[in-house]
Coordinates of C-alpha atoms in Angstrom, one line a residue:
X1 CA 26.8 -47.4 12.9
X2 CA 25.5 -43.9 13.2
X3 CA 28.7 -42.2 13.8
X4 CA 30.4 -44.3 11.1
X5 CA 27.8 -42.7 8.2
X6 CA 28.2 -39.1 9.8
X7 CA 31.6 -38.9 8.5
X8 CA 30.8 -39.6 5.0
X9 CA 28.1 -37.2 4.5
X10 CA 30.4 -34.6 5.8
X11 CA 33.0 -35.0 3.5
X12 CA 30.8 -35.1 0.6
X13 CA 29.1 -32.0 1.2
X14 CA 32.0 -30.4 1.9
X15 CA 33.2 -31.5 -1.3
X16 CA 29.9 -30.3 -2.9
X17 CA 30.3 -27.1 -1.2
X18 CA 34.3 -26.7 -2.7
X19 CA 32.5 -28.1 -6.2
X20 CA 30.2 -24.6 -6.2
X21 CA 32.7 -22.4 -5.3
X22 CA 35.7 -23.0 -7.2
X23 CA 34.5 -25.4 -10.2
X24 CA 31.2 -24.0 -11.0
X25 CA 32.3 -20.2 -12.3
X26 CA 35.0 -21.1 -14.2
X27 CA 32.2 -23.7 -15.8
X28 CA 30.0 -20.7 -16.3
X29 CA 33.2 -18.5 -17.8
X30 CA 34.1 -21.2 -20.2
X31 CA 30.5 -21.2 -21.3
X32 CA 30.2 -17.7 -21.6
X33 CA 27.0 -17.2 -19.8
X34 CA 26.5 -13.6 -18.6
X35 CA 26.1 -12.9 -15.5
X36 CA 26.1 -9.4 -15.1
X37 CA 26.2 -7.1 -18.1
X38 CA 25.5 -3.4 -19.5
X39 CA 25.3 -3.2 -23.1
X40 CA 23.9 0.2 -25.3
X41 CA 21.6 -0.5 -28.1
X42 CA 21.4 1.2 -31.2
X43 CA 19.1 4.8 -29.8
X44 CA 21.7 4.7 -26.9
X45 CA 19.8 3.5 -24.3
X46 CA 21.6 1.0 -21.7
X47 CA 20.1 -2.4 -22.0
X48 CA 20.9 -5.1 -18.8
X49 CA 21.4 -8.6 -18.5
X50 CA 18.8 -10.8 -17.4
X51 CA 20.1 -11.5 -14.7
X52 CA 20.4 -7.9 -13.7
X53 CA 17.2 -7.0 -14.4
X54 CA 15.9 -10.6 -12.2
X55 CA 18.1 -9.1 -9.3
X56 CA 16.5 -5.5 -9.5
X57 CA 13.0 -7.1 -10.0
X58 CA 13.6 -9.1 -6.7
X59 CA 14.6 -5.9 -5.1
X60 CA 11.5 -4.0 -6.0
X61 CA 9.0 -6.5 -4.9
X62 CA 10.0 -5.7 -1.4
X63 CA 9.1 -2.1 -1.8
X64 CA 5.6 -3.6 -3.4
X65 CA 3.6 -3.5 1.0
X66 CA 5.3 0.2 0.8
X67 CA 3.2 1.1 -2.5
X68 CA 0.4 0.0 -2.1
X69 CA 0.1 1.1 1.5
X70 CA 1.9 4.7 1.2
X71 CA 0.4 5.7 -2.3
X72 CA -3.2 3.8 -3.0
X73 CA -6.1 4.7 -1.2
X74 CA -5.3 2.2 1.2
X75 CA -4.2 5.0 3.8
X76 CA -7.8 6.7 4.0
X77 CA -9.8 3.7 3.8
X78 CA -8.2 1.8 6.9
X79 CA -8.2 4.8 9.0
X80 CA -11.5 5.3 8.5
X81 CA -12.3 1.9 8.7
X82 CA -10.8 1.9 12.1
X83 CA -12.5 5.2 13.0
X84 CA -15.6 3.4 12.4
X85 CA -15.2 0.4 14.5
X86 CA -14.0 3.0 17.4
X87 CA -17.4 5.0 17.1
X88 CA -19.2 1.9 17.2
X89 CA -17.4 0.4 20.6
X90 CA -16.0 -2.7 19.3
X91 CA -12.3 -2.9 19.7
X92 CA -12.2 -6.1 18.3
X93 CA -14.8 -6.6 16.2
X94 CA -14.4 -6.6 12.6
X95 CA -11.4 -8.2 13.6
X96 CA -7.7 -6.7 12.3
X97 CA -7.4 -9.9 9.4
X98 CA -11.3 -8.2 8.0
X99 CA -10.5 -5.1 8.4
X100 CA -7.2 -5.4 6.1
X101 CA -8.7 -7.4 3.8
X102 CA -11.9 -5.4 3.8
X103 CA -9.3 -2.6 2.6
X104 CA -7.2 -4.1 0.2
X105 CA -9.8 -5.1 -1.9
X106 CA -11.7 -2.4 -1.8
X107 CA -8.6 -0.4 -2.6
X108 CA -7.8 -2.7 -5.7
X109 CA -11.5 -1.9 -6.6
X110 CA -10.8 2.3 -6.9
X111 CA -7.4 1.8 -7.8
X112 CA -8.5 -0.4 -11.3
X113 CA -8.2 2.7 -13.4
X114 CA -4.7 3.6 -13.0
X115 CA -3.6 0.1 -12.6
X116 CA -5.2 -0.7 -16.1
X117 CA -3.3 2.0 -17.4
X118 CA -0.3 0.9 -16.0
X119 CA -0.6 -2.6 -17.8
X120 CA -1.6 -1.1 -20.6
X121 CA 1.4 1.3 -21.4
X122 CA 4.1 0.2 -18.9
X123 CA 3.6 -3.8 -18.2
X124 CA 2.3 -5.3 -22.0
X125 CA 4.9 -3.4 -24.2
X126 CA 7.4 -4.1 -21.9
X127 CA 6.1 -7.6 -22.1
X128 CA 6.6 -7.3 -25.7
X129 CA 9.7 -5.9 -25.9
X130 CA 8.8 -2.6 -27.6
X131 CA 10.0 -0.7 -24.8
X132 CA 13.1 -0.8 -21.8
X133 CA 12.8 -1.3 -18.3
X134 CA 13.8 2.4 -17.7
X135 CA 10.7 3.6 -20.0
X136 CA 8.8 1.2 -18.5
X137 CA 9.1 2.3 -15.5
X138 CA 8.7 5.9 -16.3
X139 CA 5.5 5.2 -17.9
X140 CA 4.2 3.0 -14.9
X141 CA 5.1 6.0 -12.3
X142 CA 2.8 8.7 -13.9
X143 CA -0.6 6.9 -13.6
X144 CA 0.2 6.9 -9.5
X145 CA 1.9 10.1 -9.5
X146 CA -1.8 12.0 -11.5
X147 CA -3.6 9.7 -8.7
X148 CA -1.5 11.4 -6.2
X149 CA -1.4 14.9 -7.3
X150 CA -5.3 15.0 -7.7
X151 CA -5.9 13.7 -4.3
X152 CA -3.5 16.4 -2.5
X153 CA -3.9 19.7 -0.5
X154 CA -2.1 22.6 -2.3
X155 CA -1.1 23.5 1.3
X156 CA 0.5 20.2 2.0
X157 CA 2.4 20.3 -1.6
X158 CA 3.3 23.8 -0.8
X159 CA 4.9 22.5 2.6
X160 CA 7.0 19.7 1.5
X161 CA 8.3 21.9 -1.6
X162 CA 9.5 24.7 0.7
X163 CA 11.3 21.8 3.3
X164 CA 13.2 19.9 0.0
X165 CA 14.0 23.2 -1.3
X166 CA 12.2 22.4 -5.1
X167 CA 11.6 25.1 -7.1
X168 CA 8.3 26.1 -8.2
X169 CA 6.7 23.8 -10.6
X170 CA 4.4 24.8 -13.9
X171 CA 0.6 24.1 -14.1
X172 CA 0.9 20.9 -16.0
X173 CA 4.1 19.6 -14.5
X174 CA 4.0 17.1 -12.0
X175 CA 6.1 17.7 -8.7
X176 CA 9.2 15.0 -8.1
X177 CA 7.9 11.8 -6.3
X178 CA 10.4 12.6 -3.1
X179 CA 7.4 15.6 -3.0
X180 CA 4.7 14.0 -4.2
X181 CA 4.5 10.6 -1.7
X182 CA 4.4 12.4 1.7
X183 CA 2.3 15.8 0.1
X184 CA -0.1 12.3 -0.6
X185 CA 0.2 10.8 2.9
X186 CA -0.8 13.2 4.7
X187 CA -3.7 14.7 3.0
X188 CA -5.2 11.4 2.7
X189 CA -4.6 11.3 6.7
X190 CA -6.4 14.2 6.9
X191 CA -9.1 13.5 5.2
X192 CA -9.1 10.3 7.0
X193 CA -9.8 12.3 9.9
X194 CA -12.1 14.1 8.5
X195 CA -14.5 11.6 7.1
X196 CA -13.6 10.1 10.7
X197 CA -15.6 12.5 12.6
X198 CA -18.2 12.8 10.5
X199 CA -18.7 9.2 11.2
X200 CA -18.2 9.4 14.8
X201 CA -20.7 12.2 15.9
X202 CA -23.8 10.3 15.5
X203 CA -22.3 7.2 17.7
X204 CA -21.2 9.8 20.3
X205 CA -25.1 11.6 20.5
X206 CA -26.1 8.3 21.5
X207 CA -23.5 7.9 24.1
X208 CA -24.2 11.1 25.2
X209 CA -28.3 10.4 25.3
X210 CA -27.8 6.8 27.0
X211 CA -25.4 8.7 29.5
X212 CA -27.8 11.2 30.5
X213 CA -30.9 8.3 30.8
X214 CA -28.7 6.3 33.1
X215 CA -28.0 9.1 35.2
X216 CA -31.3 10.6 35.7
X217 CA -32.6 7.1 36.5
X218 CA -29.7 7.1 39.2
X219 CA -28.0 3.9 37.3
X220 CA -24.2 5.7 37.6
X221 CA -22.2 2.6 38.1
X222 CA -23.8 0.9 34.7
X223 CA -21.4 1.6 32.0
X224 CA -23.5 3.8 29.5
X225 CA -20.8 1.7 26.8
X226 CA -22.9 -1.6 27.7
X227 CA -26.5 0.0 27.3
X228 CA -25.3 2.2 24.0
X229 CA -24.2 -0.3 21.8
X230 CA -27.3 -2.7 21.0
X231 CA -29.0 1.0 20.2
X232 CA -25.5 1.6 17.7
X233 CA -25.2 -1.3 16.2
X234 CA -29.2 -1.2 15.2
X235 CA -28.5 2.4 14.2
X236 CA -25.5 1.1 11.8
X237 CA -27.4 -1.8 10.2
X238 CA -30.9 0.0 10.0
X239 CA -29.5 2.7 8.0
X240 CA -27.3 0.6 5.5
X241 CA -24.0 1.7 7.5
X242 CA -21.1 -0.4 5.8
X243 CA -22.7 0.6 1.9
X244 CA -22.7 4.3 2.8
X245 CA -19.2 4.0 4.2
X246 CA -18.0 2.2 1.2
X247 CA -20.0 4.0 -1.3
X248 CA -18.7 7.4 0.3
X249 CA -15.2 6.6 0.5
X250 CA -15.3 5.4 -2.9
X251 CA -16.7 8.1 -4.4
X252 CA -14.4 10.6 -2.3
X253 CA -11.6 9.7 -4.9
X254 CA -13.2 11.5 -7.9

Protein backbone atom coordinates (compact mmCIF):
# COMPACT_ATOMS: atom_id res chain seq x y z
CA UNK A 1 0.00 0.00 0.00
CA UNK A 2 2.77 2.44 0.76
CA UNK A 3 4.70 2.08 -2.43
CA UNK A 4 1.35 2.15 -4.37
CA UNK A 5 0.59 6.01 -2.96
CA UNK A 6 4.37 7.01 -3.55
CA UNK A 7 3.88 7.07 -7.08
CA UNK A 8 0.96 9.35 -7.23
CA UNK A 9 2.31 12.06 -5.19
CA UNK A 10 5.26 12.07 -7.43
CA UNK A 11 3.63 12.65 -10.48
CA UNK A 12 1.52 15.35 -9.06
CA UNK A 13 4.23 17.36 -7.80
CA UNK A 14 6.04 17.08 -10.64
CA UNK A 15 3.21 18.24 -12.45
CA UNK A 16 2.87 21.12 -9.97
CA UNK A 17 6.47 21.82 -10.43
CA UNK A 18 6.00 21.92 -14.65
CA UNK A 19 2.51 24.04 -13.66
CA UNK A 20 5.06 27.02 -12.03
CA UNK A 21 7.44 26.98 -14.56
CA UNK A 22 5.92 26.96 -17.80
CA UNK A 23 2.10 28.02 -17.10
CA UNK A 24 2.47 30.42 -14.33
CA UNK A 25 4.57 33.40 -16.40
CA UNK A 26 2.79 33.37 -19.28
CA UNK A 27 -0.42 33.78 -16.67
CA UNK A 28 1.50 36.72 -15.21
CA UNK A 29 2.34 38.10 -19.01
CA UNK A 30 -1.26 37.92 -20.02
CA UNK A 31 -2.14 39.80 -16.96
CA UNK A 32 0.32 42.36 -17.25
CA UNK A 33 1.73 42.29 -13.79
CA UNK A 34 5.20 43.91 -13.67
CA UNK A 35 7.68 42.21 -12.59
CA UNK A 36 10.65 44.15 -13.05
CA UNK A 37 10.44 47.69 -14.25
CA UNK A 38 12.33 51.23 -14.57
CA UNK A 39 10.16 54.01 -15.45
CA UNK A 40 11.17 58.14 -15.22
CA UNK A 41 8.76 60.44 -13.72
CA UNK A 42 8.04 63.79 -14.55
CA UNK A 43 11.52 65.71 -12.58
CA UNK A 44 13.44 62.82 -14.28
CA UNK A 45 14.18 60.78 -11.58
CA UNK A 46 14.04 56.81 -12.22
CA UNK A 47 11.14 55.34 -10.34
CA UNK A 48 11.24 51.15 -9.82
CA UNK A 49 8.85 48.57 -9.56
CA UNK A 50 7.74 47.15 -6.45
CA UNK A 51 8.99 44.36 -6.91
CA UNK A 52 12.43 45.80 -7.51
CA UNK A 53 12.44 47.94 -4.74
CA UNK A 54 11.18 44.48 -2.36
CA UNK A 55 14.21 42.68 -3.93
CA UNK A 56 16.76 45.59 -3.11
CA UNK A 57 15.09 46.03 0.37
CA UNK A 58 15.69 42.25 1.00
CA UNK A 59 19.20 42.81 -0.06
CA UNK A 60 19.93 45.52 2.37
CA UNK A 61 18.66 43.97 5.48
CA UNK A 62 21.51 41.70 5.27
CA UNK A 63 23.96 44.51 5.41
CA UNK A 64 21.57 45.80 8.55
CA UNK A 65 24.49 43.33 11.61
CA UNK A 66 27.23 45.28 9.40
CA UNK A 67 25.67 48.88 10.36
CA UNK A 68 24.98 48.74 13.29
CA UNK A 69 28.10 46.95 14.40
CA UNK A 70 30.78 48.88 11.98
CA UNK A 71 29.16 52.43 12.29
CA UNK A 72 27.11 52.90 15.82
CA UNK A 73 28.80 53.06 18.97
CA UNK A 74 28.48 49.58 19.18
CA UNK A 75 32.39 49.10 18.43
CA UNK A 76 33.60 51.11 21.58
CA UNK A 77 31.12 50.00 23.93
CA UNK A 78 31.78 46.09 23.53
CA UNK A 79 35.37 46.46 23.63
CA UNK A 80 35.23 48.23 26.56
CA UNK A 81 32.79 46.16 27.91
CA UNK A 82 35.07 43.24 27.36
CA UNK A 83 38.07 45.24 28.64
CA UNK A 84 36.12 45.45 31.80
CA UNK A 85 35.29 41.98 32.49
CA UNK A 86 39.18 41.13 31.62
CA UNK A 87 40.36 43.70 34.50
CA UNK A 88 37.92 42.22 36.74
CA UNK A 89 39.06 38.26 36.12
CA UNK A 90 35.94 36.82 35.03
CA UNK A 91 36.25 35.32 31.62
CA UNK A 92 32.92 34.25 31.65
CA UNK A 93 31.05 36.25 33.62
CA UNK A 94 28.73 38.63 32.30
CA UNK A 95 28.31 36.02 30.05
CA UNK A 96 28.81 36.74 25.89
CA UNK A 97 24.53 36.72 25.39
CA UNK A 98 24.70 39.95 28.47
CA UNK A 99 27.31 41.40 27.32
CA UNK A 100 25.80 41.81 23.62
CA UNK A 101 22.70 42.62 24.73
CA UNK A 102 24.09 44.96 27.43
CA UNK A 103 25.55 46.73 24.20
CA UNK A 104 22.99 46.83 21.75
CA UNK A 105 20.66 48.52 23.83
CA UNK A 106 22.69 50.75 25.28
CA UNK A 107 23.85 51.62 21.74
CA UNK A 108 20.19 52.14 20.61
CA UNK A 109 19.98 54.36 23.72
CA UNK A 110 23.01 57.06 22.31
CA UNK A 111 22.22 56.32 18.84
CA UNK A 112 18.22 57.81 19.31
CA UNK A 113 19.18 61.16 18.00
CA UNK A 114 20.36 60.38 14.62
CA UNK A 115 18.02 57.48 14.28
CA UNK A 116 15.06 60.05 15.04
CA UNK A 117 16.36 62.09 12.37
CA UNK A 118 16.57 59.44 10.16
CA UNK A 119 12.76 58.64 10.54
CA UNK A 120 12.04 61.86 10.46
CA UNK A 121 13.45 63.00 7.01
CA UNK A 122 14.44 59.71 5.33
CA UNK A 123 11.76 56.84 6.61
CA UNK A 124 8.06 59.02 7.12
CA UNK A 125 8.25 60.99 3.73
CA UNK A 126 9.33 58.09 2.10
CA UNK A 127 6.46 56.40 3.85
CA UNK A 128 4.40 59.06 2.36
CA UNK A 129 5.43 59.11 -0.90
CA UNK A 130 6.83 62.72 -1.04
CA UNK A 131 10.18 61.53 -1.74
CA UNK A 132 12.17 58.40 -3.85
CA UNK A 133 14.04 55.69 -2.55
CA UNK A 134 17.31 57.21 -3.98
CA UNK A 135 16.61 60.62 -1.83
CA UNK A 136 15.59 58.58 0.77
CA UNK A 137 18.42 57.04 1.14
CA UNK A 138 20.57 60.01 0.66
CA UNK A 139 18.87 61.74 3.35
CA UNK A 140 19.07 58.59 5.75
CA UNK A 141 23.11 58.31 5.15
CA UNK A 142 24.03 61.92 6.43
CA UNK A 143 22.70 61.63 10.09
CA UNK A 144 25.30 58.42 10.38
CA UNK A 145 27.86 59.89 8.19
CA UNK A 146 27.84 63.72 10.94
CA UNK A 147 27.80 60.76 13.78
CA UNK A 148 30.83 59.37 12.15
CA UNK A 149 32.80 62.40 11.13
CA UNK A 150 32.45 63.96 14.75
CA UNK A 151 33.62 60.89 16.43
CA UNK A 152 36.90 60.55 14.13
CA UNK A 153 40.72 61.35 14.56
CA UNK A 154 41.84 63.86 11.86
CA UNK A 155 44.88 61.55 11.76
CA UNK A 156 42.97 58.52 10.96
CA UNK A 157 40.74 60.57 8.17
CA UNK A 158 43.96 61.93 6.97
CA UNK A 159 45.31 58.23 6.54
CA UNK A 160 42.56 56.54 4.68
CA UNK A 161 42.24 59.71 2.31
CA UNK A 162 45.94 59.51 1.26
CA UNK A 163 45.59 55.26 0.81
CA UNK A 164 42.10 55.82 -1.54
CA UNK A 165 43.70 58.58 -3.20
CA UNK A 166 40.56 61.34 -2.44
CA UNK A 167 41.29 64.66 -2.82
CA UNK A 168 41.14 67.11 -0.10
CA UNK A 169 37.82 67.80 1.13
CA UNK A 170 36.30 71.48 2.27
CA UNK A 171 35.46 72.38 5.96
CA UNK A 172 31.79 71.67 5.73
CA UNK A 173 31.94 68.76 3.23
CA UNK A 174 31.69 65.41 4.40
CA UNK A 175 34.38 62.85 3.16
CA UNK A 176 32.84 59.76 0.86
CA UNK A 177 31.54 56.84 3.09
CA UNK A 178 34.35 54.31 1.45
CA UNK A 179 36.54 57.04 3.86
CA UNK A 180 34.45 57.74 6.31
CA UNK A 181 33.41 53.85 7.75
CA UNK A 182 37.01 52.64 8.39
CA UNK A 183 38.49 56.52 9.46
CA UNK A 184 35.22 55.59 12.10
CA UNK A 185 36.43 52.02 13.01
CA UNK A 186 39.31 52.53 14.09
CA UNK A 187 39.19 55.62 16.12
CA UNK A 188 36.43 54.17 18.04
CA UNK A 189 38.97 51.15 18.53
CA UNK A 190 41.22 53.41 19.80
CA UNK A 191 39.46 55.01 21.99
CA UNK A 192 38.20 51.73 23.06
CA UNK A 193 41.57 51.10 24.09
CA UNK A 194 41.90 53.91 25.62
CA UNK A 195 39.00 54.13 27.97
CA UNK A 196 40.22 50.23 28.35
CA UNK A 197 43.20 51.07 30.34
CA UNK A 198 41.89 53.55 32.22
CA UNK A 199 39.60 50.99 33.43
CA UNK A 200 42.10 48.34 33.91
CA UNK A 201 44.83 50.09 36.09
CA UNK A 202 43.00 50.17 39.26
CA UNK A 203 42.15 46.11 38.90
CA UNK A 204 45.82 45.61 38.17
CA UNK A 205 47.18 47.79 41.63
CA UNK A 206 45.21 45.34 43.37
CA UNK A 207 46.76 42.38 41.67
CA UNK A 208 49.87 43.83 42.07
CA UNK A 209 49.19 44.56 46.16
CA UNK A 210 47.56 40.93 46.64
CA UNK A 211 50.76 39.66 44.74
CA UNK A 212 53.22 41.28 46.82
CA UNK A 213 51.01 40.19 50.40
CA UNK A 214 51.16 36.58 49.23
CA UNK A 215 54.64 36.67 48.62
CA UNK A 216 55.92 38.27 51.72
CA UNK A 217 53.78 35.90 53.73
CA UNK A 218 55.65 32.99 51.64
CA UNK A 219 52.07 31.84 50.03
CA UNK A 220 53.75 31.63 46.28
CA UNK A 221 51.86 28.66 44.99
CA UNK A 222 48.27 30.51 45.89
CA UNK A 223 47.19 32.18 42.75
CA UNK A 224 47.12 35.96 43.72
CA UNK A 225 43.95 35.79 40.84
CA UNK A 226 41.91 33.62 43.59
CA UNK A 227 42.73 36.09 46.63
CA UNK A 228 42.27 39.49 44.26
CA UNK A 229 38.98 39.07 43.07
CA UNK A 230 36.54 39.13 46.13
CA UNK A 231 38.71 42.52 46.98
CA UNK A 232 37.73 43.61 42.89
CA UNK A 233 34.56 42.70 42.67
CA UNK A 234 33.78 44.77 46.24
CA UNK A 235 35.90 47.52 44.70
CA UNK A 236 33.52 47.50 41.45
CA UNK A 237 30.15 47.41 43.25
CA UNK A 238 31.23 49.81 46.23
CA UNK A 239 32.04 52.43 43.93
CA UNK A 240 28.98 52.20 41.51
CA UNK A 241 31.25 50.43 38.73
CA UNK A 242 28.68 49.47 35.92
CA UNK A 243 26.91 53.38 36.19
CA UNK A 244 30.26 55.06 35.79
CA UNK A 245 31.06 52.80 32.89
CA UNK A 246 27.89 53.46 31.24
CA UNK A 247 27.50 57.05 32.23
CA UNK A 248 31.13 57.61 30.88
CA UNK A 249 30.82 55.85 27.72
CA UNK A 250 27.72 57.58 27.06
CA UNK A 251 28.71 60.73 27.57
CA UNK A 252 32.18 60.12 25.52
CA UNK A 253 29.88 60.54 22.39
CA UNK A 254 29.21 64.32 22.78
Amino acid sequence: MLTKMKKPSRIVCLAFLILQFFVAPHLLADTGIPILSVETNASGNQEYSVTLQILGLMTLLTFIPAIVMMMTSFIRVTVVFAILRQALGMQQTPSNQIVIGLSLFLTFFIMSPVIEEVNEKAVQPYINETITSSEAIEKAQKPFAEFMFGQIRESDLVLFMDLSGTPAIEENELPPFKVLVPSFIISELKTAFQIGFILFIPFLVIDLVIASILMAMGMMMLSPLIISLPFKIMLFVLIDGWALVVGTLANSFN
